[in-house]
C-alpha positions as a Markdown table, in Angstrom:
| # | Residue | x | y | z |
|---|---|---|---|---|
| 1 | Unk | 0.0 | 0.0 | 0.0 |
| 2 | Unk | 1.5 | 3.4 | -1.0 |
| 3 | Unk | 2.6 | 5.7 | 1.9 |
| 4 | Unk | 0.5 | 8.8 | 2.1 |
| 5 | Unk | 2.6 | 11.9 | 1.5 |
| 6 | Unk | 3.5 | 13.8 | 4.6 |
| 7 | Unk | 2.0 | 17.3 | 4.7 |
| 8 | Unk | 4.0 | 20.3 | 5.7 |
| 9 | Unk | 2.7 | 21.2 | 9.2 |
| 10 | Unk | 4.4 | 24.3 | 10.5 |
| 11 | Unk | 4.7 | 25.2 | 14.2 |
| 12 | Unk | 6.1 | 28.1 | 16.2 |
| 13 | Unk | 6.1 | 26.7 | 19.7 |
| 14 | Unk | 9.5 | 28.2 | 20.5 |
| 15 | Unk | 8.0 | 31.7 | 20.6 |
| 16 | Unk | 5.9 | 30.7 | 23.6 |
| 17 | Unk | 9.0 | 30.6 | 25.7 |
| 18 | Unk | 9.5 | 34.4 | 25.3 |
| 19 | Unk | 12.3 | 36.7 | 24.3 |
| 20 | Unk | 14.5 | 35.9 | 27.3 |
| 21 | Unk | 15.3 | 32.5 | 25.8 |
| 22 | Unk | 16.7 | 33.6 | 22.5 |
| 23 | Unk | 17.9 | 36.5 | 20.3 |
| 24 | Unk | 16.4 | 37.3 | 16.9 |
| 25 | Unk | 19.3 | 37.4 | 14.4 |
| 26 | Unk | 19.8 | 37.8 | 10.7 |
| 27 | Unk | 21.6 | 35.2 | 8.5 |
| 28 | Unk | 24.9 | 36.0 | 6.8 |
| 29 | Unk | 24.7 | 37.3 | 3.3 |
| 30 | Unk | 26.8 | 34.8 | 1.5 |
| 31 | Unk | 28.7 | 35.6 | -1.8 |
| 32 | Unk | 27.1 | 32.5 | -3.4 |
| 33 | Unk | 24.9 | 29.5 | -2.6 |
| 34 | Unk | 25.8 | 26.2 | -4.4 |
| 35 | Unk | 23.6 | 23.3 | -3.3 |
| 36 | Unk | 25.8 | 20.4 | -2.5 |
| 37 | Unk | 23.6 | 18.0 | -0.6 |
| 38 | Unk | 19.8 | 17.7 | -0.1 |
| 39 | Unk | 18.4 | 15.0 | 2.0 |
| 40 | Unk | 15.0 | 14.3 | 0.4 |
| 41 | Unk | 14.5 | 11.2 | 2.6 |
| 42 | Unk | 14.5 | 13.4 | 5.7 |
| 43 | Unk | 12.7 | 16.3 | 3.9 |
| 44 | Unk | 9.8 | 13.9 | 3.0 |
| 45 | Unk | 9.2 | 13.3 | 6.7 |
| 46 | Unk | 8.4 | 17.0 | 7.3 |
| 47 | Unk | 6.6 | 17.7 | 4.0 |
| 48 | Unk | 9.5 | 19.6 | 2.3 |
| 49 | Unk | 10.7 | 17.1 | -0.3 |
| 50 | Unk | 8.8 | 18.8 | -3.1 |
| 51 | Unk | 10.8 | 22.0 | -3.0 |
| 52 | Unk | 12.6 | 22.8 | -6.2 |
| 53 | Unk | 16.4 | 23.3 | -6.0 |
| 54 | Unk | 15.9 | 27.0 | -6.3 |
| 55 | Unk | 13.3 | 27.0 | -3.5 |
| 56 | Unk | 15.5 | 24.8 | -1.4 |
| 57 | Unk | 18.5 | 27.2 | -1.8 |
| 58 | Unk | 16.3 | 30.2 | -1.0 |
| 59 | Unk | 15.1 | 28.7 | 2.2 |
| 60 | Unk | 18.2 | 26.8 | 3.3 |
| 61 | Unk | 21.0 | 29.1 | 1.9 |
| 62 | Unk | 19.4 | 32.5 | 2.1 |
| 63 | Unk | 17.0 | 31.6 | 4.9 |
| 64 | Unk | 13.8 | 33.1 | 3.5 |
| 65 | Unk | 11.2 | 32.2 | 6.1 |
| 66 | Unk | 9.2 | 29.0 | 5.6 |
| 67 | Unk | 5.5 | 29.6 | 5.6 |
| 68 | Unk | 3.7 | 30.0 | 9.0 |
| 69 | Unk | 6.6 | 29.1 | 11.3 |
| 70 | Unk | 9.2 | 31.3 | 13.0 |
| 71 | Unk | 9.2 | 34.8 | 11.4 |
| 72 | Unk | 13.0 | 35.1 | 11.8 |
| 73 | Unk | 15.9 | 33.1 | 13.0 |
| 74 | Unk | 16.5 | 32.8 | 16.7 |
| 75 | Unk | 19.9 | 32.2 | 18.4 |
| 76 | Unk | 19.2 | 30.2 | 21.5 |
| 77 | Unk | 20.8 | 31.1 | 24.8 |
| 78 | Unk | 22.5 | 28.5 | 27.0 |
| 79 | Unk | 25.5 | 27.8 | 29.2 |
| 80 | Unk | 27.3 | 24.5 | 29.8 |
| 81 | Unk | 30.2 | 22.5 | 31.2 |
| 82 | Unk | 33.0 | 22.1 | 28.6 |
| 83 | Unk | 35.3 | 19.3 | 29.7 |
| 84 | Unk | 33.9 | 19.7 | 33.2 |
| 85 | Unk | 34.6 | 23.4 | 33.4 |
| 86 | Unk | 31.5 | 25.7 | 33.6 |
| 87 | Unk | 31.2 | 28.3 | 30.8 |
| 88 | Unk | 28.5 | 30.9 | 31.1 |
| 89 | Unk | 29.7 | 32.6 | 27.9 |
| 90 | Unk | 28.0 | 30.3 | 25.4 |
| 91 | Unk | 24.9 | 30.3 | 23.2 |
| 92 | Unk | 24.3 | 29.8 | 19.5 |
| 93 | Unk | 27.5 | 31.4 | 18.0 |
| 94 | Unk | 27.3 | 30.2 | 14.5 |
| 95 | Unk | 23.8 | 28.8 | 14.2 |
| 96 | Unk | 20.2 | 29.5 | 14.9 |
| 97 | Unk | 16.8 | 27.8 | 14.9 |
| 98 | Unk | 14.7 | 29.1 | 12.0 |
| 99 | Unk | 11.7 | 26.8 | 11.7 |
| 100 | Unk | 9.6 | 24.3 | 13.5 |
| 101 | Unk | 7.2 | 21.7 | 12.1 |
| 102 | Unk | 5.6 | 18.3 | 12.8 |
| 103 | Unk | 7.1 | 15.2 | 11.3 |
| 104 | Unk | 5.4 | 12.0 | 10.1 |
| 105 | Unk | 5.5 | 10.7 | 13.7 |
| 106 | Unk | 3.8 | 13.9 | 14.9 |
| 107 | Unk | 6.9 | 15.0 | 16.8 |
| 108 | Unk | 7.8 | 18.7 | 17.0 |
| 109 | Unk | 11.0 | 19.2 | 15.0 |
| 110 | Unk | 13.4 | 22.1 | 14.7 |
| 111 | Unk | 15.4 | 23.2 | 11.7 |
| 112 | Unk | 18.7 | 24.6 | 12.9 |
| 113 | Unk | 21.8 | 25.8 | 11.2 |
| 114 | Unk | 25.6 | 25.5 | 11.5 |
| 115 | Unk | 27.7 | 28.2 | 9.8 |
| 116 | Unk | 25.0 | 30.7 | 9.2 |
| 117 | Unk | 26.8 | 33.8 | 10.5 |
| 118 | Unk | 27.6 | 35.7 | 13.6 |
| 119 | Unk | 25.2 | 36.1 | 16.5 |
| 120 | Unk | 25.5 | 37.9 | 19.9 |
| 121 | Unk | 27.1 | 34.7 | 21.1 |
| 122 | Unk | 29.8 | 34.4 | 18.5 |
| 123 | Unk | 32.5 | 35.9 | 20.8 |
| 124 | Unk | 35.6 | 36.1 | 18.6 |
| 125 | Unk | 34.3 | 33.5 | 16.1 |
| 126 | Unk | 33.4 | 34.2 | 12.4 |
| 127 | Unk | 30.2 | 32.3 | 12.6 |
| 128 | Unk | 31.1 | 30.2 | 9.6 |
| 129 | Unk | 31.4 | 26.4 | 8.9 |
| 130 | Unk | 34.1 | 24.8 | 6.7 |
| 131 | Unk | 32.8 | 22.8 | 3.8 |
| 132 | Unk | 34.9 | 19.9 | 5.1 |
| 133 | Unk | 33.1 | 20.2 | 8.4 |
| 134 | Unk | 29.8 | 20.0 | 6.6 |
| 135 | Unk | 30.8 | 16.9 | 4.7 |
| 136 | Unk | 32.0 | 15.2 | 7.9 |
| 137 | Unk | 28.6 | 15.9 | 9.5 |
| 138 | Unk | 26.8 | 14.3 | 6.6 |
| 139 | Unk | 28.9 | 11.2 | 7.0 |
| 140 | Unk | 28.4 | 11.1 | 10.7 |
| 141 | Unk | 24.6 | 11.5 | 10.7 |
| 142 | Unk | 24.0 | 9.1 | 7.8 |
| 143 | Unk | 26.2 | 6.4 | 9.5 |
| 144 | Unk | 24.6 | 6.8 | 12.9 |
| 145 | Unk | 21.1 | 6.7 | 11.4 |
| 146 | Unk | 21.9 | 3.5 | 9.7 |
| 147 | Unk | 23.4 | 2.0 | 12.9 |
| 148 | Unk | 20.2 | 2.8 | 14.8 |
| 149 | Unk | 21.6 | 5.6 | 16.9 |
| 150 | Unk | 19.2 | 8.5 | 17.7 |
| 151 | Unk | 20.7 | 11.4 | 15.8 |
| 152 | Unk | 20.0 | 14.7 | 14.1 |
| 153 | Unk | 19.7 | 14.5 | 10.4 |
| 154 | Unk | 21.7 | 16.5 | 7.9 |
| 155 | Unk | 19.0 | 18.0 | 5.8 |
| 156 | Unk | 21.1 | 20.4 | 3.6 |
| 157 | Unk | 24.6 | 21.5 | 2.8 |
| 158 | Unk | 25.2 | 24.6 | 0.7 |
| 159 | Unk | 28.6 | 26.0 | -0.3 |
| 160 | Unk | 28.8 | 29.7 | 0.3 |
| 161 | Unk | 31.8 | 31.0 | -1.6 |
| 162 | Unk | 34.1 | 32.2 | 1.2 |
| 163 | Unk | 37.6 | 31.3 | 2.1 |
| 164 | Unk | 38.1 | 30.6 | 5.8 |
| 165 | Unk | 41.2 | 30.4 | 8.0 |
| 166 | Unk | 41.3 | 27.4 | 10.4 |
| 167 | Unk | 44.0 | 26.1 | 12.6 |
| 168 | Unk | 42.9 | 22.4 | 12.3 |
| 169 | Unk | 42.8 | 22.0 | 8.5 |
| 170 | Unk | 44.8 | 23.4 | 5.6 |
| 171 | Unk | 43.7 | 27.0 | 5.0 |
| 172 | Unk | 42.3 | 28.9 | 3.3 |
| 173 | Unk | 39.5 | 26.4 | 3.1 |
| 174 | Unk | 36.0 | 26.5 | 1.6 |
| 175 | Unk | 32.9 | 27.6 | 3.5 |
| 176 | Unk | 29.4 | 26.1 | 3.8 |
| 177 | Unk | 26.1 | 26.4 | 5.7 |
| 178 | Unk | 24.5 | 23.3 | 7.0 |
| 179 | Unk | 20.9 | 22.7 | 8.1 |
| 180 | Unk | 20.1 | 20.0 | 10.5 |
| 181 | Unk | 16.7 | 18.4 | 11.5 |
| 182 | Unk | 16.4 | 17.8 | 15.2 |
| 183 | Unk | 13.8 | 16.8 | 17.7 |
| 184 | Unk | 14.6 | 19.9 | 19.7 |
| 185 | Unk | 17.7 | 22.1 | 20.3 |
| 186 | Unk | 16.8 | 22.4 | 24.0 |
| 187 | Unk | 20.0 | 21.4 | 25.8 |
| 188 | Unk | 21.0 | 20.5 | 29.3 |
| 189 | Unk | 22.9 | 23.8 | 29.1 |
| 190 | Unk | 19.6 | 25.6 | 28.4 |
| 191 | Unk | 18.5 | 24.7 | 32.0 |
| 192 | Unk | 22.0 | 25.4 | 33.4 |
| 193 | Unk | 21.8 | 29.0 | 32.2 |
| 194 | Unk | 18.5 | 29.6 | 34.0 |
| 195 | Unk | 19.8 | 28.0 | 37.2 |
| 196 | Unk | 23.0 | 30.2 | 37.0 |
| 197 | Unk | 20.8 | 33.3 | 36.7 |
| 198 | Unk | 18.6 | 31.9 | 39.5 |
| 199 | Unk | 15.6 | 32.3 | 37.2 |
| 200 | Unk | 13.1 | 29.9 | 38.8 |
| 201 | Unk | 10.2 | 31.2 | 36.7 |
| 202 | Unk | 12.3 | 30.5 | 33.5 |
| 203 | Unk | 13.2 | 27.1 | 34.7 |
| 204 | Unk | 9.5 | 26.2 | 35.3 |
| 205 | Unk | 8.6 | 27.6 | 31.9 |
| 206 | Unk | 11.3 | 25.5 | 30.1 |
| 207 | Unk | 10.3 | 22.4 | 32.0 |
| 208 | Unk | 6.7 | 22.8 | 31.0 |
| 209 | Unk | 7.7 | 23.6 | 27.4 |
| 210 | Unk | 9.8 | 20.5 | 27.2 |
| 211 | Unk | 7.3 | 18.1 | 28.7 |
| 212 | Unk | 4.4 | 19.4 | 26.7 |
| 213 | Unk | 6.0 | 19.9 | 23.3 |
| 214 | Unk | 8.8 | 17.3 | 23.3 |
| 215 | Unk | 7.4 | 14.5 | 25.4 |
| 216 | Unk | 3.6 | 15.1 | 24.9 |
| 217 | Unk | 3.0 | 15.1 | 28.6 |
| 218 | Unk | 0.6 | 17.5 | 30.3 |
| 219 | Unk | 2.9 | 18.2 | 33.2 |
| 220 | Unk | 5.1 | 20.8 | 34.8 |
| 221 | Unk | 6.9 | 18.3 | 37.0 |
| 222 | Unk | 10.7 | 18.7 | 36.9 |
| 223 | Unk | 11.3 | 15.3 | 38.4 |
| 224 | Unk | 9.2 | 13.7 | 35.7 |
| 225 | Unk | 11.4 | 15.6 | 33.1 |
| 226 | Unk | 14.6 | 14.3 | 34.6 |
| 227 | Unk | 13.2 | 10.7 | 34.6 |
| 228 | Unk | 12.3 | 11.1 | 30.9 |
| 229 | Unk | 15.7 | 12.5 | 30.0 |
| 230 | Unk | 17.5 | 9.6 | 31.8 |
| 231 | Unk | 15.2 | 7.3 | 29.8 |
| 232 | Unk | 16.4 | 8.8 | 26.5 |
| 233 | Unk | 20.1 | 9.4 | 27.3 |
| 234 | Unk | 20.8 | 5.9 | 28.7 |
| 235 | Unk | 19.8 | 4.3 | 25.3 |
| 236 | Unk | 21.8 | 6.9 | 23.5 |
| 237 | Unk | 24.9 | 6.0 | 25.4 |
| 238 | Unk | 24.3 | 2.3 | 24.8 |
| 239 | Unk | 23.9 | 2.8 | 21.1 |
| 240 | Unk | 27.1 | 4.8 | 20.8 |
| 241 | Unk | 28.9 | 1.7 | 22.2 |
| 242 | Unk | 27.2 | -0.8 | 19.8 |
| 243 | Unk | 28.0 | 1.5 | 16.9 |
| 244 | Unk | 31.6 | 1.9 | 17.9 |
| 245 | Unk | 31.1 | 5.7 | 17.8 |
| 246 | Unk | 33.0 | 8.4 | 19.7 |
| 247 | Unk | 31.3 | 11.8 | 19.8 |
| 248 | Unk | 34.4 | 13.6 | 21.0 |
| 249 | Unk | 32.8 | 16.6 | 22.8 |
| 250 | Unk | 30.1 | 15.3 | 25.2 |
| 251 | Unk | 29.8 | 18.7 | 27.0 |
| 252 | Unk | 26.5 | 19.5 | 28.6 |
| 253 | Unk | 25.7 | 22.1 | 25.9 |
| 254 | Unk | 25.9 | 19.3 | 23.4 |
| 255 | Unk | 23.4 | 17.0 | 25.1 |
| 256 | Unk | 19.8 | 17.8 | 24.2 |
| 257 | Unk | 16.8 | 16.8 | 26.3 |
| 258 | Unk | 15.3 | 14.5 | 23.8 |
| 259 | Unk | 18.3 | 12.2 | 23.8 |
| 260 | Unk | 19.4 | 12.7 | 20.1 |
| 261 | Unk | 23.0 | 12.9 | 19.3 |
| 262 | Unk | 23.9 | 16.1 | 17.4 |
| 263 | Unk | 26.6 | 18.8 | 16.7 |
| 264 | Unk | 29.4 | 16.7 | 15.3 |
| 265 | Unk | 32.9 | 18.2 | 15.5 |
| 266 | Unk | 35.8 | 15.8 | 16.2 |
| 267 | Unk | 34.0 | 12.5 | 15.9 |
| 268 | Unk | 35.4 | 9.1 | 15.1 |
| 269 | Unk | 34.3 | 5.5 | 14.7 |
| 270 | Unk | 36.7 | 3.3 | 16.7 |
| 271 | Unk | 38.5 | 0.7 | 14.5 |
| 272 | Unk | 38.6 | -1.8 | 17.4 |
| 273 | Unk | 37.0 | -2.2 | 20.8 |
| 274 | Unk | 39.5 | 0.0 | 22.6 |
| 275 | Unk | 37.9 | 1.8 | 25.6 |
| 276 | Unk | 40.7 | 4.4 | 25.6 |
| 277 | Unk | 40.1 | 5.5 | 22.0 |
| 278 | Unk | 39.5 | 9.2 | 21.7 |
| 279 | Unk | 38.1 | 11.4 | 18.9 |
| 280 | Unk | 39.4 | 14.8 | 19.9 |
| 281 | Unk | 43.1 | 15.6 | 19.6 |
| 282 | Unk | 42.6 | 18.0 | 22.6 |
| 283 | Unk | 41.0 | 15.4 | 24.9 |
| 284 | Unk | 44.3 | 14.8 | 26.6 |
| 285 | Unk | 42.8 | 13.1 | 29.6 |
| 286 | Unk | 40.5 | 10.8 | 27.6 |
| 287 | Unk | 37.5 | 12.3 | 29.3 |
| 288 | Unk | 35.3 | 11.4 | 26.4 |
| 289 | Unk | 37.0 | 8.2 | 25.3 |
| 290 | Unk | 35.0 | 5.5 | 23.7 |
| 291 | Unk | 34.6 | 3.5 | 26.9 |
| 292 | Unk | 33.8 | 6.5 | 29.1 |
| 293 | Unk | 30.9 | 7.9 | 27.1 |
| 294 | Unk | 28.2 | 6.4 | 29.3 |
| 295 | Unk | 29.8 | 8.0 | 32.3 |
| 296 | Unk | 30.2 | 11.3 | 30.5 |
| 297 | Unk | 26.5 | 11.4 | 29.5 |
| 298 | Unk | 25.4 | 10.4 | 33.0 |
| 299 | Unk | 27.6 | 13.2 | 34.4 |
| 300 | Unk | 25.9 | 15.7 | 32.0 |
| 301 | Unk | 22.4 | 14.5 | 33.1 |
| 302 | Unk | 23.5 | 15.1 | 36.7 |
| 303 | Unk | 24.0 | 18.7 | 35.7 |
| 304 | Unk | 20.4 | 18.9 | 34.6 |
| 305 | Unk | 19.4 | 17.6 | 38.1 |
| 306 | Unk | 21.6 | 20.2 | 39.7 |
| 307 | Unk | 19.9 | 22.9 | 37.6 |
| 308 | Unk | 16.4 | 21.9 | 38.3 |
| 309 | Unk | 17.1 | 21.4 | 42.0 |
| 310 | Unk | 16.1 | 25.0 | 42.4 |
| 311 | Unk | 12.5 | 24.0 | 41.7 |
| 312 | Unk | 12.4 | 20.4 | 43.0 |
| 313 | Unk | 13.2 | 18.3 | 46.0 |
| 314 | Unk | 16.6 | 16.6 | 45.9 |
| 315 | Unk | 15.5 | 13.1 | 47.0 |
| 316 | Unk | 13.3 | 12.2 | 44.0 |
| 317 | Unk | 15.9 | 13.8 | 41.6 |
| 318 | Unk | 18.6 | 11.5 | 43.1 |
| 319 | Unk | 16.3 | 8.6 | 42.7 |
| 320 | Unk | 15.7 | 9.4 | 39.1 |
| 321 | Unk | 19.5 | 9.8 | 38.4 |
| 322 | Unk | 20.2 | 6.5 | 40.1 |
| 323 | Unk | 18.2 | 4.8 | 37.4 |
| 324 | Unk | 20.7 | 5.7 | 34.7 |
| 325 | Unk | 22.9 | 2.6 | 35.3 |
| 326 | Unk | 20.0 | 0.2 | 35.6 |
| 327 | Unk | 18.5 | 1.5 | 32.4 |
| 328 | Unk | 21.9 | 1.6 | 30.5 |
| 329 | Unk | 22.7 | -2.1 | 31.1 |
| 330 | Unk | 19.7 | -3.6 | 29.4 |
| 331 | Unk | 19.9 | -1.0 | 26.6 |
| 332 | Unk | 23.5 | -1.8 | 25.8 |
| 333 | Unk | 22.6 | -5.5 | 25.7 |
| 334 | Unk | 19.7 | -4.8 | 23.3 |
| 335 | Unk | 21.8 | -2.6 | 21.1 |
| 336 | Unk | 24.6 | -5.2 | 20.7 |
| 337 | Unk | 22.0 | -8.0 | 20.1 |
| 338 | Unk | 20.4 | -5.7 | 17.4 |
| 339 | Unk | 23.8 | -5.3 | 15.7 |
| 340 | Unk | 24.4 | -9.0 | 16.0 |
| 341 | Unk | 21.2 | -9.6 | 14.2 |
| 342 | Unk | 19.7 | -11.9 | 16.8 |
| 343 | Unk | 16.5 | -11.9 | 18.8 |
| 344 | Unk | 16.8 | -11.5 | 22.6 |
| 345 | Unk | 16.5 | -14.7 | 24.5 |
| 346 | Unk | 16.5 | -14.3 | 28.3 |
| 347 | Unk | 18.3 | -11.6 | 30.4 |
| 348 | Unk | 21.0 | -13.8 | 31.8 |
| 349 | Unk | 21.9 | -15.4 | 28.5 |
| 350 | Unk | 21.8 | -12.1 | 26.7 |
| 351 | Unk | 24.1 | -10.5 | 29.2 |
| 352 | Unk | 26.5 | -13.4 | 29.0 |
| 353 | Unk | 26.6 | -13.2 | 25.2 |
| 354 | Unk | 27.2 | -9.5 | 25.3 |
| 355 | Unk | 30.0 | -9.7 | 27.9 |
| 356 | Unk | 31.7 | -12.5 | 25.9 |
| 357 | Unk | 31.4 | -10.4 | 22.7 |
| 358 | Unk | 32.9 | -7.3 | 24.3 |
| 359 | Unk | 35.7 | -9.4 | 25.9 |
| 360 | Unk | 36.6 | -11.1 | 22.7 |
| 361 | Unk | 36.5 | -7.8 | 20.7 |
| 362 | Unk | 38.8 | -6.1 | 23.2 |
| 363 | Unk | 41.4 | -8.9 | 23.4 |
| 364 | Unk | 41.4 | -10.0 | 19.8 |
| 365 | Unk | 41.8 | -6.6 | 18.1 |
| 366 | Unk | 39.3 | -7.7 | 15.4 |
| 367 | Unk | 37.6 | -4.7 | 13.7 |
| 368 | Unk | 34.2 | -3.7 | 15.2 |
| 369 | Unk | 32.6 | -3.4 | 11.8 |
| 370 | Unk | 34.2 | -6.6 | 10.4 |
| 371 | Unk | 33.0 | -8.6 | 13.4 |
| 372 | Unk | 29.4 | -7.4 | 13.3 |
| 373 | Unk | 29.2 | -7.9 | 9.6 |
| 374 | Unk | 30.5 | -11.5 | 9.8 |
| 375 | Unk | 28.4 | -12.5 | 12.9 |
| 376 | Unk | 25.1 | -10.9 | 11.7 |
| 377 | Unk | 22.3 | -13.5 | 12.1 |
| 378 | Unk | 24.2 | -15.5 | 14.7 |
| 379 | Unk | 26.7 | -17.6 | 12.7 |
| 380 | Unk | 30.3 | -16.8 | 13.3 |
| 381 | Unk | 32.6 | -18.0 | 10.5 |
| 382 | Unk | 35.3 | -20.6 | 11.1 |
| 383 | Unk | 37.9 | -18.1 | 10.4 |
| 384 | Unk | 37.4 | -16.8 | 14.0 |
| 385 | Unk | 39.9 | -18.6 | 16.3 |
| 386 | Unk | 39.6 | -20.2 | 19.7 |
| 387 | Unk | 39.3 | -17.0 | 21.6 |
| 388 | Unk | 35.9 | -16.6 | 20.0 |
| 389 | Unk | 34.6 | -20.1 | 21.0 |
| 390 | Unk | 32.5 | -18.7 | 23.9 |
| 391 | Unk | 30.8 | -16.2 | 21.6 |
| 392 | Unk | 30.3 | -18.9 | 18.9 |
| 393 | Unk | 28.7 | -21.3 | 21.3 |
| 394 | Unk | 26.4 | -18.7 | 22.8 |
| 395 | Unk | 25.2 | -17.6 | 19.4 |
| 396 | Unk | 24.1 | -21.1 | 18.4 |
| 397 | Unk | 21.1 | -20.8 | 20.8 |
| 398 | Unk | 19.9 | -17.5 | 19.3 |
| 399 | Unk | 17.4 | -17.0 | 16.4 |
| 400 | Unk | 18.2 | -14.4 | 13.7 |
| 401 | Unk | 16.0 | -11.4 | 13.7 |
| 402 | Unk | 16.7 | -11.0 | 9.9 |
| 403 | Unk | 18.3 | -13.2 | 7.3 |
| 404 | Unk | 21.3 | -12.3 | 5.1 |
| 405 | Unk | 19.4 | -12.3 | 1.8 |
| 406 | Unk | 19.9 | -8.6 | 1.3 |
| 407 | Unk | 22.6 | -7.8 | -1.3 |
| 408 | Unk | 24.6 | -5.9 | 1.3 |
| 409 | Unk | 25.7 | -9.2 | 2.9 |
| 410 | Unk | 27.4 | -10.4 | -0.3 |
| 411 | Unk | 29.9 | -7.6 | -0.2 |
| 412 | Unk | 32.2 | -6.0 | 2.4 |
| 413 | Unk | 31.2 | -4.2 | 5.7 |
| 414 | Unk | 30.5 | -0.6 | 5.4 |
| 415 | Unk | 32.8 | 1.4 | 7.7 |
| 416 | Unk | 33.5 | 5.0 | 8.3 |
| 417 | Unk | 37.1 | 5.2 | 9.7 |
| 418 | Unk | 39.1 | 8.4 | 9.6 |
| 419 | Unk | 41.2 | 7.3 | 6.6 |
| 420 | Unk | 38.0 | 6.9 | 4.5 |
| 421 | Unk | 36.7 | 10.3 | 5.6 |
| 422 | Unk | 39.9 | 11.9 | 4.3 |
| 423 | Unk | 39.7 | 9.9 | 1.1 |
| 424 | Unk | 36.2 | 11.1 | 0.5 |
| 425 | Unk | 37.2 | 14.7 | 1.2 |
| 426 | Unk | 40.3 | 14.7 | -1.0 |
| 427 | Unk | 38.6 | 14.7 | -4.5 |
| 428 | Unk | 36.2 | 17.4 | -3.3 |
| 429 | Unk | 39.1 | 19.6 | -2.2 |
| 430 | Unk | 41.2 | 18.9 | -5.2 |
| 431 | Unk | 38.8 | 18.5 | -8.2 |
| 432 | Unk | 35.4 | 19.4 | -6.8 |
| 433 | Unk | 34.5 | 15.8 | -7.3 |
| 434 | Unk | 31.5 | 14.7 | -5.2 |
| 435 | Unk | 31.3 | 11.2 | -6.6 |
| 436 | Unk | 32.9 | 9.4 | -3.6 |
| 437 | Unk | 30.6 | 11.2 | -1.1 |
| 438 | Unk | 27.5 | 10.4 | -3.0 |
| 439 | Unk | 28.5 | 6.8 | -3.4 |
| 440 | Unk | 29.3 | 6.5 | 0.3 |
| 441 | Unk | 25.9 | 7.9 | 1.3 |
| 442 | Unk | 24.2 | 5.4 | -1.0 |
| 443 | Unk | 26.3 | 2.6 | 0.5 |
| 444 | Unk | 25.5 | 3.6 | 4.1 |
| 445 | Unk | 21.8 | 3.7 | 3.3 |
| 446 | Unk | 22.1 | 0.2 | 1.8 |
| 447 | Unk | 23.6 | -1.0 | 5.0 |
| 448 | Unk | 20.8 | 0.6 | 6.9 |
| 449 | Unk | 18.2 | -1.2 | 4.9 |
| 450 | Unk | 20.0 | -4.5 | 5.5 |
| 451 | Unk | 20.1 | -3.9 | 9.3 |
| 452 | Unk | 16.7 | -2.4 | 9.7 |
| 453 | Unk | 13.8 | -4.4 | 11.2 |
């Protein structure tokens, strides 16, 4: 039966928070706008896939307002802990929210930007995004979506015709503006700002906005909000692990209250199951290393509890926080079983299989993507030696959740290690050749189809 087309259903709920939560801004006037990537699959879920390329560029490169939503872009105000140091001098410095609408699941969605120009929160920054940074975000979001990780979607990338100076890539380098589709840009840091300013009325207003608009709950209860955020961020942590993904900058201003991963700077996929593997060259202490990500996200959620302590009793907040670990453990088990392509059996057996898998991955040095590709459906090939015997024996008692008839399984595993990211970027930088990027996006989506329920 054909799927009914999704209608464009605009909203402007953000305006109900009031002007103390954001600053109206104007987008940069770019020298040019060259459409480089449009995600029609994501656009179809919000009723925008029928836009012509000219209309697309006008809305997502020049930021002409979409009908009946926010009348102008809004730079959101927030604070946050950055590598555990509190910073009250944050806020949207090179992005803004410029539209809201309902998606095909009736969720309130935001369209936000990266690289759209300076705002009152830009500090010394130029408010711009490098084209390479935009390409990297496309690859990160596409890969995570395919691997069943809750993530923002890269909706659009438009090259903007400026030369930028950057210390972490060869300069001058090309510029771009990116549009992301998110189920909210309300961050833990949004609550921290209000707590820092001792704005109890603002805290209550933001709690109510979040519960009603993002969780569909008719409530103003801050404890309920914390419980829901724990229930979203614990699975996010678990799915990072199963995906072998390292975000790199899990600061409290980069954790939103709907538990979607977003804002990809120095990300990496770990080649092997190495808990100490880091993504950011400046993470000298390994604070956000692969194996420490659940701890890091839990710590960020603790900062939400600290913020809303101004309007709630501490005991129920502590009780809600204490559920992070008990919720994380079954979630990481389910996430790894999903990637193994087998159906859950019973909690004890499932836990034993996952522990044996993690142990063998860590000690063997076998690539994460290689292993999950080979083992999908529960049959580990004979090429895996004796250190995999416990995993092989455990898998024999599991039923596959999906067979290997999809064409994806006749090839090689789809990975996204740093060398390939650089190999995809090189022809764009040198010959303006986007073939490798387009082919990789298609390959990632093929993998997603093979893995999906």
